[in-house]
mmCIF file of C-alpha atoms in Angstrom:
data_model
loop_
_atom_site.group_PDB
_atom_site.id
_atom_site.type_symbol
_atom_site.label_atom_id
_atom_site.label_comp_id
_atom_site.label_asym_id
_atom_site.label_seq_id
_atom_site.Cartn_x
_atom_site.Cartn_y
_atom_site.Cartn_z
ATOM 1 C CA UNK A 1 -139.015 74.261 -173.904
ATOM 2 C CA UNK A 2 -136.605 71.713 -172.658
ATOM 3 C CA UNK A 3 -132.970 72.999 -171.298
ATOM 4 C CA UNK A 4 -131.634 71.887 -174.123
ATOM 5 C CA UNK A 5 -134.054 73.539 -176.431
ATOM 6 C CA UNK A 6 -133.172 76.811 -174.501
ATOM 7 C CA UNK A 7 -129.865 76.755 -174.632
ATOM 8 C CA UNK A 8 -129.484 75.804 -178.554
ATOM 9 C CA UNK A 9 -131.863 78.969 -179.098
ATOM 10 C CA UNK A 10 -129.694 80.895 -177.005
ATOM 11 C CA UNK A 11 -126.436 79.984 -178.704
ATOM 12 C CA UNK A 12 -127.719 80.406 -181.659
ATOM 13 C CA UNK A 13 -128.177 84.440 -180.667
ATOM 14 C CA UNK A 14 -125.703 84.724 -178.621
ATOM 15 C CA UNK A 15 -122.847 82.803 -180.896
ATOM 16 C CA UNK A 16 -119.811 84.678 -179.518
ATOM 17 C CA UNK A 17 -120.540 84.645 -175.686
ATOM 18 C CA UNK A 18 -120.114 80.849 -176.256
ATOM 19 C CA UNK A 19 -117.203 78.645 -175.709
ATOM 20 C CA UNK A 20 -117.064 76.576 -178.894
ATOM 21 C CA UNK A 21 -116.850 73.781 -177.202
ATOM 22 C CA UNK A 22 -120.190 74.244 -174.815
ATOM 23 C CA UNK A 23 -121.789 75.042 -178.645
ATOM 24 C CA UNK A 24 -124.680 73.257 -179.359
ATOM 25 C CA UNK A 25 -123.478 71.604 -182.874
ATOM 26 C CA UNK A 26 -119.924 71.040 -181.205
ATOM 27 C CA UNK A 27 -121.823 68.683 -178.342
ATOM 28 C CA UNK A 28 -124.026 67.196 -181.027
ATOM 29 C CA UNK A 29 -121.025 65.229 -182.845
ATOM 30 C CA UNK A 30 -118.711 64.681 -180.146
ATOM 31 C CA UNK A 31 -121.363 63.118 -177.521
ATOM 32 C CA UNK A 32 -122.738 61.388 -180.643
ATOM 33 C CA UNK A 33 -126.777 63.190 -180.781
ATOM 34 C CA UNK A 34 -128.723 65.138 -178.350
ATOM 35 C CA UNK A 35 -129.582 61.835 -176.164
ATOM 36 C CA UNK A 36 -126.070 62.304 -174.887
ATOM 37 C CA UNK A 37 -125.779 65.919 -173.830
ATOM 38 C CA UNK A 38 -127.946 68.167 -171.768
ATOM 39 C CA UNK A 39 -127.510 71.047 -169.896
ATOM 40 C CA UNK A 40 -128.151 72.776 -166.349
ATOM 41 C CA UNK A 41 -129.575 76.860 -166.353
ATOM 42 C CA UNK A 42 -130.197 78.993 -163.963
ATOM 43 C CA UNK A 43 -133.018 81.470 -165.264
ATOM 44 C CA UNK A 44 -133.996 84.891 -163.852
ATOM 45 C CA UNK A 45 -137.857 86.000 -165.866
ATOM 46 C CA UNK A 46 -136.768 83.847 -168.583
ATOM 47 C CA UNK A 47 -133.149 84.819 -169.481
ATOM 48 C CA UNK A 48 -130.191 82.927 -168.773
ATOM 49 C CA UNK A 49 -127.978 83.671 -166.187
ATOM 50 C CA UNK A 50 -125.957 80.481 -165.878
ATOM 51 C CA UNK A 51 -125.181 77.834 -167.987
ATOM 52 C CA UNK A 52 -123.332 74.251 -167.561
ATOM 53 C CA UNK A 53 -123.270 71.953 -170.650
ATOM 54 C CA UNK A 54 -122.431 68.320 -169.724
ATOM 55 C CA UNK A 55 -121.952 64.821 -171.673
ATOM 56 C CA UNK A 56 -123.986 62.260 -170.296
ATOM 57 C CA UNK A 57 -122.680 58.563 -170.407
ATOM 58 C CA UNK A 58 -124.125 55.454 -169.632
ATOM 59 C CA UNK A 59 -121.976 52.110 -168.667
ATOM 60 C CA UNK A 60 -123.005 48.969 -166.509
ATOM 61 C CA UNK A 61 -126.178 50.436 -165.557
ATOM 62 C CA UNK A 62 -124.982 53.891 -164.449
ATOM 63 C CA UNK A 63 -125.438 57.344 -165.981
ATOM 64 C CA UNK A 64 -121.928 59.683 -165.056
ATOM 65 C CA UNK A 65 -121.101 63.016 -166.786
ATOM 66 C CA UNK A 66 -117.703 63.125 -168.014
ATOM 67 C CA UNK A 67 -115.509 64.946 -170.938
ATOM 68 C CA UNK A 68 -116.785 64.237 -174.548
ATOM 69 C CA UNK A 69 -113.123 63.213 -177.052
ATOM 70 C CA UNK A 70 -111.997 66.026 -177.865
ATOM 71 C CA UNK A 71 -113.092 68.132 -175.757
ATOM 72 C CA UNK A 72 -110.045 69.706 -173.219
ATOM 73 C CA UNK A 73 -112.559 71.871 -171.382
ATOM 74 C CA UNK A 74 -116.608 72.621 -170.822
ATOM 75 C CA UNK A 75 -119.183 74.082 -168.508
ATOM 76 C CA UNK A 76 -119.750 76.865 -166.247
ATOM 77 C CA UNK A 77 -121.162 79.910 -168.847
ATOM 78 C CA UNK A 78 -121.860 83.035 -166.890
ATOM 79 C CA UNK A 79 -123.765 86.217 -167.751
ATOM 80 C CA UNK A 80 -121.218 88.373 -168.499
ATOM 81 C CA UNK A 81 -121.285 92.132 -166.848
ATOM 82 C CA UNK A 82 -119.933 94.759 -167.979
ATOM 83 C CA UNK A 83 -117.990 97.180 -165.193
ATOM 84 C CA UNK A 84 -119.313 95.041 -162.109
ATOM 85 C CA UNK A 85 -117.509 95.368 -158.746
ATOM 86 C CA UNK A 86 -115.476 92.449 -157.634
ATOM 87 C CA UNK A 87 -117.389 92.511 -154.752
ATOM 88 C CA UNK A 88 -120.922 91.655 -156.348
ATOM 89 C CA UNK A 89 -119.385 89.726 -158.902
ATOM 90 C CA UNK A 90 -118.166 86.968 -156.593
ATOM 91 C CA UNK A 91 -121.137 87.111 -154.590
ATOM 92 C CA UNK A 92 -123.240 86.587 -157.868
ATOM 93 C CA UNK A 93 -120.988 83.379 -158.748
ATOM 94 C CA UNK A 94 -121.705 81.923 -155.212
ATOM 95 C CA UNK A 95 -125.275 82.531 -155.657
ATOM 96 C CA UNK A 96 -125.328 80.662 -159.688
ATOM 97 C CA UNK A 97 -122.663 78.007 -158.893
ATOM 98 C CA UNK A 98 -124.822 77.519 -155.985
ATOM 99 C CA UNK A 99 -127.976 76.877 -158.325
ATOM 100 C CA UNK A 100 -125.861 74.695 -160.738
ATOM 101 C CA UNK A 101 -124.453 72.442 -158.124
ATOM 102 C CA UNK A 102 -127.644 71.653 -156.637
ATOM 103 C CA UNK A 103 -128.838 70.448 -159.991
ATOM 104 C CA UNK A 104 -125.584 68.138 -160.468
ATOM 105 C CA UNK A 105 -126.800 66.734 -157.078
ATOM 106 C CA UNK A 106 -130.441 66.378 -157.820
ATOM 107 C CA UNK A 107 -129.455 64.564 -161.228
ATOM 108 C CA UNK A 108 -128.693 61.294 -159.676
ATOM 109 C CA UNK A 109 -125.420 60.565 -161.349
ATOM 110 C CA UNK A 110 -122.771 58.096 -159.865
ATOM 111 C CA UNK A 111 -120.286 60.589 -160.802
ATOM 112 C CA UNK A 112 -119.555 63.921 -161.835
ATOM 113 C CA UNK A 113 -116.183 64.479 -163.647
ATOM 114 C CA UNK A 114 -115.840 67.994 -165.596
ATOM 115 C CA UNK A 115 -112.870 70.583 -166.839
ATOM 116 C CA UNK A 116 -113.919 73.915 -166.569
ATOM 117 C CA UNK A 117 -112.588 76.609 -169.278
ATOM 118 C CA UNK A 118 -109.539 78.956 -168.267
ATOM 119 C CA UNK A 119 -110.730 81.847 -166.793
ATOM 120 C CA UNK A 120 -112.873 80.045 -164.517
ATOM 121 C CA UNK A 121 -111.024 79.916 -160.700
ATOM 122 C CA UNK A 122 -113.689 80.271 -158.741
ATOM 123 C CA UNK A 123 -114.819 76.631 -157.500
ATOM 124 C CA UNK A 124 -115.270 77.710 -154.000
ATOM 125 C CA UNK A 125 -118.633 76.629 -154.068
ATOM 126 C CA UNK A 126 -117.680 72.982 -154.933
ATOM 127 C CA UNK A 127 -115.249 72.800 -152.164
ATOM 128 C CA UNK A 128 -118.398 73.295 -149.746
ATOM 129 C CA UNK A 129 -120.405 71.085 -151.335
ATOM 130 C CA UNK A 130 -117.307 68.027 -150.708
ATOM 131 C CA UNK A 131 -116.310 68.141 -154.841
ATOM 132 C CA UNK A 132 -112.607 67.603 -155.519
ATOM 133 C CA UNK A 133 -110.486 70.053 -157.756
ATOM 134 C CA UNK A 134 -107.372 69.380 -159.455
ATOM 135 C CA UNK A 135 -105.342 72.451 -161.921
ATOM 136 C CA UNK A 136 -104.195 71.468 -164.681
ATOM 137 C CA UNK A 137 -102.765 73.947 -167.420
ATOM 138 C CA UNK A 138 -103.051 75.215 -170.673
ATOM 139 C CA UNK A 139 -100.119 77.453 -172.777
ATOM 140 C CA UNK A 140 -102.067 80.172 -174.687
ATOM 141 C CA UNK A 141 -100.744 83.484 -176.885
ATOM 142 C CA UNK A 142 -102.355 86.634 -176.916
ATOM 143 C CA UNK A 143 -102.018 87.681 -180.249
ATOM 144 C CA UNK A 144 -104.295 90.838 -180.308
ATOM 145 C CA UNK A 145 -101.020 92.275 -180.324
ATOM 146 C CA UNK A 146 -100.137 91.105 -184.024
ATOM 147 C CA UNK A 147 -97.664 88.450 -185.288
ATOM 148 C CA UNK A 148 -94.232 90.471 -185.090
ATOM 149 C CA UNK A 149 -95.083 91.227 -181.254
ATOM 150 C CA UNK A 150 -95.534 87.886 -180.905
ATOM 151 C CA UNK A 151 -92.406 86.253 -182.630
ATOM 152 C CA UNK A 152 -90.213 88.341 -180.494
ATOM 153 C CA UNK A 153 -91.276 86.069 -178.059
ATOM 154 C CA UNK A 154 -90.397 82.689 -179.446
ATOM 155 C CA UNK A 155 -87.133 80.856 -178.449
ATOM 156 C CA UNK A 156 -83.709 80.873 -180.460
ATOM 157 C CA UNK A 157 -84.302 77.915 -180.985
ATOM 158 C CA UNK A 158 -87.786 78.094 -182.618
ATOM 159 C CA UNK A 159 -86.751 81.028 -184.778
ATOM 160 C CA UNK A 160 -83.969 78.662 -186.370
ATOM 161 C CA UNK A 161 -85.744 75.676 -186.350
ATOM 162 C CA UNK A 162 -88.581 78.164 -188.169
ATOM 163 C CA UNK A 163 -86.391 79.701 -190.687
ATOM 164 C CA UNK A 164 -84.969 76.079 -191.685
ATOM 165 C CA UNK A 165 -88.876 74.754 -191.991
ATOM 166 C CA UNK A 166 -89.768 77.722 -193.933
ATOM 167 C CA UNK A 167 -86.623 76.656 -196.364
ATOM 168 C CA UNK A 168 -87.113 73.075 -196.516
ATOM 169 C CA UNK A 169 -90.795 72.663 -197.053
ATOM 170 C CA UNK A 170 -94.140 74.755 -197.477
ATOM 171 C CA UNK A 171 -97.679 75.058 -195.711
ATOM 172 C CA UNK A 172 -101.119 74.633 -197.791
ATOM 173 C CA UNK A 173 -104.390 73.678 -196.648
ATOM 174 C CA UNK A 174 -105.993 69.964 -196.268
ATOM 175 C CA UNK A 175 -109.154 68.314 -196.546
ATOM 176 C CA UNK A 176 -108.309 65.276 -196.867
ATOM 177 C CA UNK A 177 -109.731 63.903 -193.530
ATOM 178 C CA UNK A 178 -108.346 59.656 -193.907
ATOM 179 C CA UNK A 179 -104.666 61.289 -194.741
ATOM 180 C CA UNK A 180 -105.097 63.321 -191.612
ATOM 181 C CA UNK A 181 -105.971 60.844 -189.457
ATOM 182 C CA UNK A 182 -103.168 57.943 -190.925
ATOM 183 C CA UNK A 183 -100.729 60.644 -189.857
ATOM 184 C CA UNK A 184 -102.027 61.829 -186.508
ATOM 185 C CA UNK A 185 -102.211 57.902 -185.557
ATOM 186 C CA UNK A 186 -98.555 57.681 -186.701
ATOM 187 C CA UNK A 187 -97.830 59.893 -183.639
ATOM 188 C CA UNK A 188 -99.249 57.741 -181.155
ATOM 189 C CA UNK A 189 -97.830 54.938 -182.899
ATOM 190 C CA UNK A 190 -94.706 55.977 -182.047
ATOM 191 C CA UNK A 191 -95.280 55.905 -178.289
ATOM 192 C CA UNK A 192 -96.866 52.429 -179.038
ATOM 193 C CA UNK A 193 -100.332 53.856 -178.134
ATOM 194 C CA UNK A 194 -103.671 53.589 -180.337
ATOM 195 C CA UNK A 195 -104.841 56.704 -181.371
ATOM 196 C CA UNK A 196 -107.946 56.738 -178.784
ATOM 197 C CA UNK A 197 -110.041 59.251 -181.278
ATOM 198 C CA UNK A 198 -111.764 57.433 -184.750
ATOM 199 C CA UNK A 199 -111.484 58.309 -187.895
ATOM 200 C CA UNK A 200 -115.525 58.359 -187.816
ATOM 201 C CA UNK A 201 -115.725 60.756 -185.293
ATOM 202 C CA UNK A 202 -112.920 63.147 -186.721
ATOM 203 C CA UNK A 203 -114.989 63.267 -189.931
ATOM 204 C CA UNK A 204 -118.148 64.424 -188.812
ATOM 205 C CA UNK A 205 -116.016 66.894 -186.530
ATOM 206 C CA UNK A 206 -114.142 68.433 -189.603
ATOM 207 C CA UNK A 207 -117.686 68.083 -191.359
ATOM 208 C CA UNK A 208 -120.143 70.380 -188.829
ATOM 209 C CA UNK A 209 -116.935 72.668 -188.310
ATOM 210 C CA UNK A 210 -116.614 73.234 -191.725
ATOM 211 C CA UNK A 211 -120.330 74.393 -192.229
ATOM 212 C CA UNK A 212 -119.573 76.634 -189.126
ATOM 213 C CA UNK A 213 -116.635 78.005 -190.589
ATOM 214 C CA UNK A 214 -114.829 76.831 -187.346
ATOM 215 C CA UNK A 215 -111.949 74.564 -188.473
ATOM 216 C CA UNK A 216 -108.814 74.909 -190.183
ATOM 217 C CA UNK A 217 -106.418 72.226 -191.040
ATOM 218 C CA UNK A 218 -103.366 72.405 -192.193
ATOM 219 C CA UNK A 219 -100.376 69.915 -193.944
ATOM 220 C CA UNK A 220 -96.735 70.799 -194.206
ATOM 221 C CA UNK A 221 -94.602 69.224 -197.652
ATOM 222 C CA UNK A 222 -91.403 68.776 -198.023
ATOM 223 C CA UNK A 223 -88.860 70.151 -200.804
ATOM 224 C CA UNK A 224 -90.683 66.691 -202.693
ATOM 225 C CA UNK A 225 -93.691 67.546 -201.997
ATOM 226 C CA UNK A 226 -94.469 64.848 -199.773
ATOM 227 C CA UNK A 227 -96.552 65.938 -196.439
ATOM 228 C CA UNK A 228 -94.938 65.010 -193.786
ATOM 229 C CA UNK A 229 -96.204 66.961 -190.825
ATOM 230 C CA UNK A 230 -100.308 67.672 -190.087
ATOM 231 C CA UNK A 231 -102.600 69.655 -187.789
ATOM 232 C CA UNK A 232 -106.193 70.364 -186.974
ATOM 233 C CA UNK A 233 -106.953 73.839 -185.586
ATOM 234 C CA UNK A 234 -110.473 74.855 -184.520
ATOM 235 C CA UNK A 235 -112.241 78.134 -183.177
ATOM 236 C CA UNK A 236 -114.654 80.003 -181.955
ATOM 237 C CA UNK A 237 -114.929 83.797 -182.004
ATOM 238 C CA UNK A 238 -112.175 84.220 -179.213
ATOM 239 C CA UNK A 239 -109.904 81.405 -179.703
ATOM 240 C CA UNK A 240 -108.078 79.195 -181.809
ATOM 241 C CA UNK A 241 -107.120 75.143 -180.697
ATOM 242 C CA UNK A 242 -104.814 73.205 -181.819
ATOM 243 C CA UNK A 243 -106.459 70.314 -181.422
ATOM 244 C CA UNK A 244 -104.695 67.850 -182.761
ATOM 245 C CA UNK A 245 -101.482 67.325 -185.058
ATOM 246 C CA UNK A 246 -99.262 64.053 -186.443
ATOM 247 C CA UNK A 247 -95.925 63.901 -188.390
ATOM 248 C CA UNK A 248 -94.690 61.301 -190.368
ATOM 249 C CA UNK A 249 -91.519 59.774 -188.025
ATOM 250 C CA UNK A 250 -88.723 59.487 -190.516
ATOM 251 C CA UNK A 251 -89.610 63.130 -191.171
ATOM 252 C CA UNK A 252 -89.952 64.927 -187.906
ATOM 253 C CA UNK A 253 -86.013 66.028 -188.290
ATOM 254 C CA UNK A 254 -87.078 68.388 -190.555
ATOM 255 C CA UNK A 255 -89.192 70.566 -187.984
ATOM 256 C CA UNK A 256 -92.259 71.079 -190.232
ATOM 257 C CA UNK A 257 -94.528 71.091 -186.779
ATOM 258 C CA UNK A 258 -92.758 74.368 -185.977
ATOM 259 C CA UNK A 259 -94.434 75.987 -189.569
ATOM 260 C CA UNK A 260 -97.562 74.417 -188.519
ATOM 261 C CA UNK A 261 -97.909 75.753 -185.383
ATOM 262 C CA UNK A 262 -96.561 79.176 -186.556
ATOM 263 C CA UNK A 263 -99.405 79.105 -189.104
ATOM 264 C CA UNK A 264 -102.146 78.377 -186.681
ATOM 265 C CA UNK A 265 -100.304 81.613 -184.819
ATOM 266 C CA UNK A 266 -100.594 83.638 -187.686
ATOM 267 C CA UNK A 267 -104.145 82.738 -187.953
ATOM 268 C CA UNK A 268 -105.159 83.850 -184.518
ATOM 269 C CA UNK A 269 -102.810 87.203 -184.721
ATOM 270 C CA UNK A 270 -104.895 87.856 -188.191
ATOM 271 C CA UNK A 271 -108.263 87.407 -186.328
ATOM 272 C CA UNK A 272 -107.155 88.904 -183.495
ATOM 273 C CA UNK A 273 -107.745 86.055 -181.669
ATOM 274 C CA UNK A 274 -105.924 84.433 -178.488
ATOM 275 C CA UNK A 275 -104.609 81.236 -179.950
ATOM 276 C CA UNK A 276 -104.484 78.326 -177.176
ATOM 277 C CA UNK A 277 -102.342 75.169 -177.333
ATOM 278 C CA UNK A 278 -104.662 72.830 -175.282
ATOM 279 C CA UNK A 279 -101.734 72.015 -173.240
ATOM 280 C CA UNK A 280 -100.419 69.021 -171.372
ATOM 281 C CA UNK A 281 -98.811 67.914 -167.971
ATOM 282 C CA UNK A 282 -96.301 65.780 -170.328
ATOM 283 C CA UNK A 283 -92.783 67.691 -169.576
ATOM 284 C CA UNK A 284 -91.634 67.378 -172.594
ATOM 285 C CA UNK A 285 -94.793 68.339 -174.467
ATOM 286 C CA UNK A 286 -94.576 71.519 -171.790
ATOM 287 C CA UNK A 287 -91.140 72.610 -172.798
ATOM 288 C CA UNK A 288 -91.438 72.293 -176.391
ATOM 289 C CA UNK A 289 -94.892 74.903 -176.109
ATOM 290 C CA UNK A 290 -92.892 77.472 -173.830
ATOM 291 C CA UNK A 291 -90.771 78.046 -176.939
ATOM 292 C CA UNK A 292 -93.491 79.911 -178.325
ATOM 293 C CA UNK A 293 -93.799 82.276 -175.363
ATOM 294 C CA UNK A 294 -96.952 80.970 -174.804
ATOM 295 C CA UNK A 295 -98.174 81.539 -171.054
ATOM 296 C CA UNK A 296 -99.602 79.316 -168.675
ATOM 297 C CA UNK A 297 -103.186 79.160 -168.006
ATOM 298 C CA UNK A 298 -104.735 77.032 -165.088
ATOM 299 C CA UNK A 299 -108.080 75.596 -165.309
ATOM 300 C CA UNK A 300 -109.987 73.195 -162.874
ATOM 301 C CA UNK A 301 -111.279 69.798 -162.686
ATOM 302 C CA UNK A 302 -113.865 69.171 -160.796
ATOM 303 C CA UNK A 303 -114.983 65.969 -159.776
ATOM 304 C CA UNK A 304 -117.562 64.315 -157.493
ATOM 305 C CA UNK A 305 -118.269 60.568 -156.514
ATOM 306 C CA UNK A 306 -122.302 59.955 -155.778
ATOM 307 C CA UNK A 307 -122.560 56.553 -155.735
ATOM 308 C CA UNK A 308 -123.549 55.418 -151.940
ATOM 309 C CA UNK A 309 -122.609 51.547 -153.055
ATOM 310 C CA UNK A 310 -119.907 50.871 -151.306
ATOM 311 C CA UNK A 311 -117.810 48.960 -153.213
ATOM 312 C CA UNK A 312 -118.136 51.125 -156.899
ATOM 313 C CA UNK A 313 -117.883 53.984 -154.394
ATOM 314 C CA UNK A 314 -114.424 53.322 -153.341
ATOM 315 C CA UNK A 315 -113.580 51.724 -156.931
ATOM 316 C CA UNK A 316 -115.179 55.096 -158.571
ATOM 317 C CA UNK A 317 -112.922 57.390 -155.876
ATOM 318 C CA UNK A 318 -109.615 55.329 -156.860
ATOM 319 C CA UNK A 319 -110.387 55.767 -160.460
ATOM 320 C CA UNK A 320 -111.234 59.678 -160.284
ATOM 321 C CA UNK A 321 -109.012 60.795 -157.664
ATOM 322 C CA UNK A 322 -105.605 58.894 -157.787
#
């Protein structure tokens, strides 16, 4: 069996261990078929200690791995164990990142450009082996704890702004994909951007997510009944994303977003799941999550420049590292 072939077997026995977004099906649609994705494993008598999923592109002649759209974090997938002393455990991620790494380098990529999950802070081994790391963060809730733990959290500010959302419109489910999408582009309309996802690609997203019963999306109406406000949660069996959301502009005053959001909270504190923001460096995108009491969460990128032409080796560092 190929990698590949071993680690969509595994997943599909081992469906909760795995981030959703290192899941085979997830990699399928968003790296566009399995000539785009592969992965590196570390096997001790045939069972998988180590896992790291990458996207494979090609461009100009070279082959680079890189993050898939929508796709905020991916790799590193360790055995878990259960009451193992710090001591061995950290000696046991030398030994597998070790393993992985040598595989990134025997690969013969130009580059190597990934974002590791939260959780993951050890990239010790990459340092050694002349990789560059940057932290970025992530705003997640734990809501094990149940939704009235968790609202004692939220700002003044979000309280009102939910109790006036909660008056002035309602929350009901969508499935309309196109109406999604006109709405979510709206958003980067605004900022005079193009919305850098398709519509294609958010189909067959909401499609294999659906027959995974991973996704969730969501519209907010006005007193009308007009929607004015959207969003697009997925999950796995730990976590819930809000990956992506739009509101129509002459509407935003009505703070609809907050509902949304405080639905996709609800969702996670009924599944006792953690529900994650996929946050931003943006500071105003930064201060509006913190409203929600949501914590910060670091998590690394990792990146690597192979190349030994001299010329795309210095363009390649500009482009990765500046």
């Amino acid at each position: 069996m190929t990698n590949q072939e071993r680690w969509i077997e595994f997943c599909q026995q081992h469906t909760r261990e795995v981030n959703l977004f290192d899941q085979p099906f997830w990699l399928d649609t968003v790296c566009n078929g399995r000539d785009n994705w592969d992965v590196f494993l570390v096997e001790e008598k045939d069972v998988i200690q180590a896992a790291l999923p990458y996207y494979i592109k090609k461009k100009m002649g070279l082959r680079y791995i890189t993050m898939p759209h929508l796709t905020f974090c991916s790799g590193i997938w360790l055995r878990p164990i259960e009451n193992e002393k710090t001591e061995k455990r950290i000696s046991r991620e030398y030994k597998l990142y070790k393993l992985l790494i040598e595989q990134i380098e025997a690969s013969g990529v130009a580059f190597y450009n990934q974002c590791f999950p939260p959780g993951v802070t050890n990239w010790q081994p990459f340092y050694w082996r002349d990789f560059r790391q940057k932290t970025l963060y992530t705003f997640r809730i734990d809501c094990k704890c149940g939704l009235e733990r968790v609202q004692q959290e939220y700002s003044k500010s979000t309280r009102t702004n939910l109790r006036k959302a909660m008056k002035a419109g309602s929350v009901c489910e969508l499935d309309d994909v196109a109406l999604f999408y006109k709405i979510n582009s709206m958003s980067f309309a605004r900022r005079n951007a193009k919305n850098p996802v398709s519509l294609d690609l958010i189909e067959r997203v909401y499609k294999v997510c659906k027959e995974h019963n991973a996704v969730k999306m969501l519209c907010a109406k006005d007193a009308n009944g007009e929607i004015c406000d959207v969003a697009f949660f997925v999950f796995d069996a730990m976590t819930v994303y809000a990956l992506m959301s739009g509101s129509v502009p002459d509407k935003r005053g009505l703070n609809l977003h907050t509902m949304l959001a405080h639905e996709g909270i609800r969702f996670a504190c009924e599944t006792g799941r953690i529900f994650d923001f996929e946050g931003s460096m943006m500071p105003g995108v930064a201060s509006n999550i913190l409203r929600f009491g949501a914590e910060m969460y670091p998590y690394l990128s990792i990146k690597k420049v192979f190349s030994k032409v001299p010329v795309l080796k210095q363009y390649l560092k500009y482009r990765l590292y500046s």
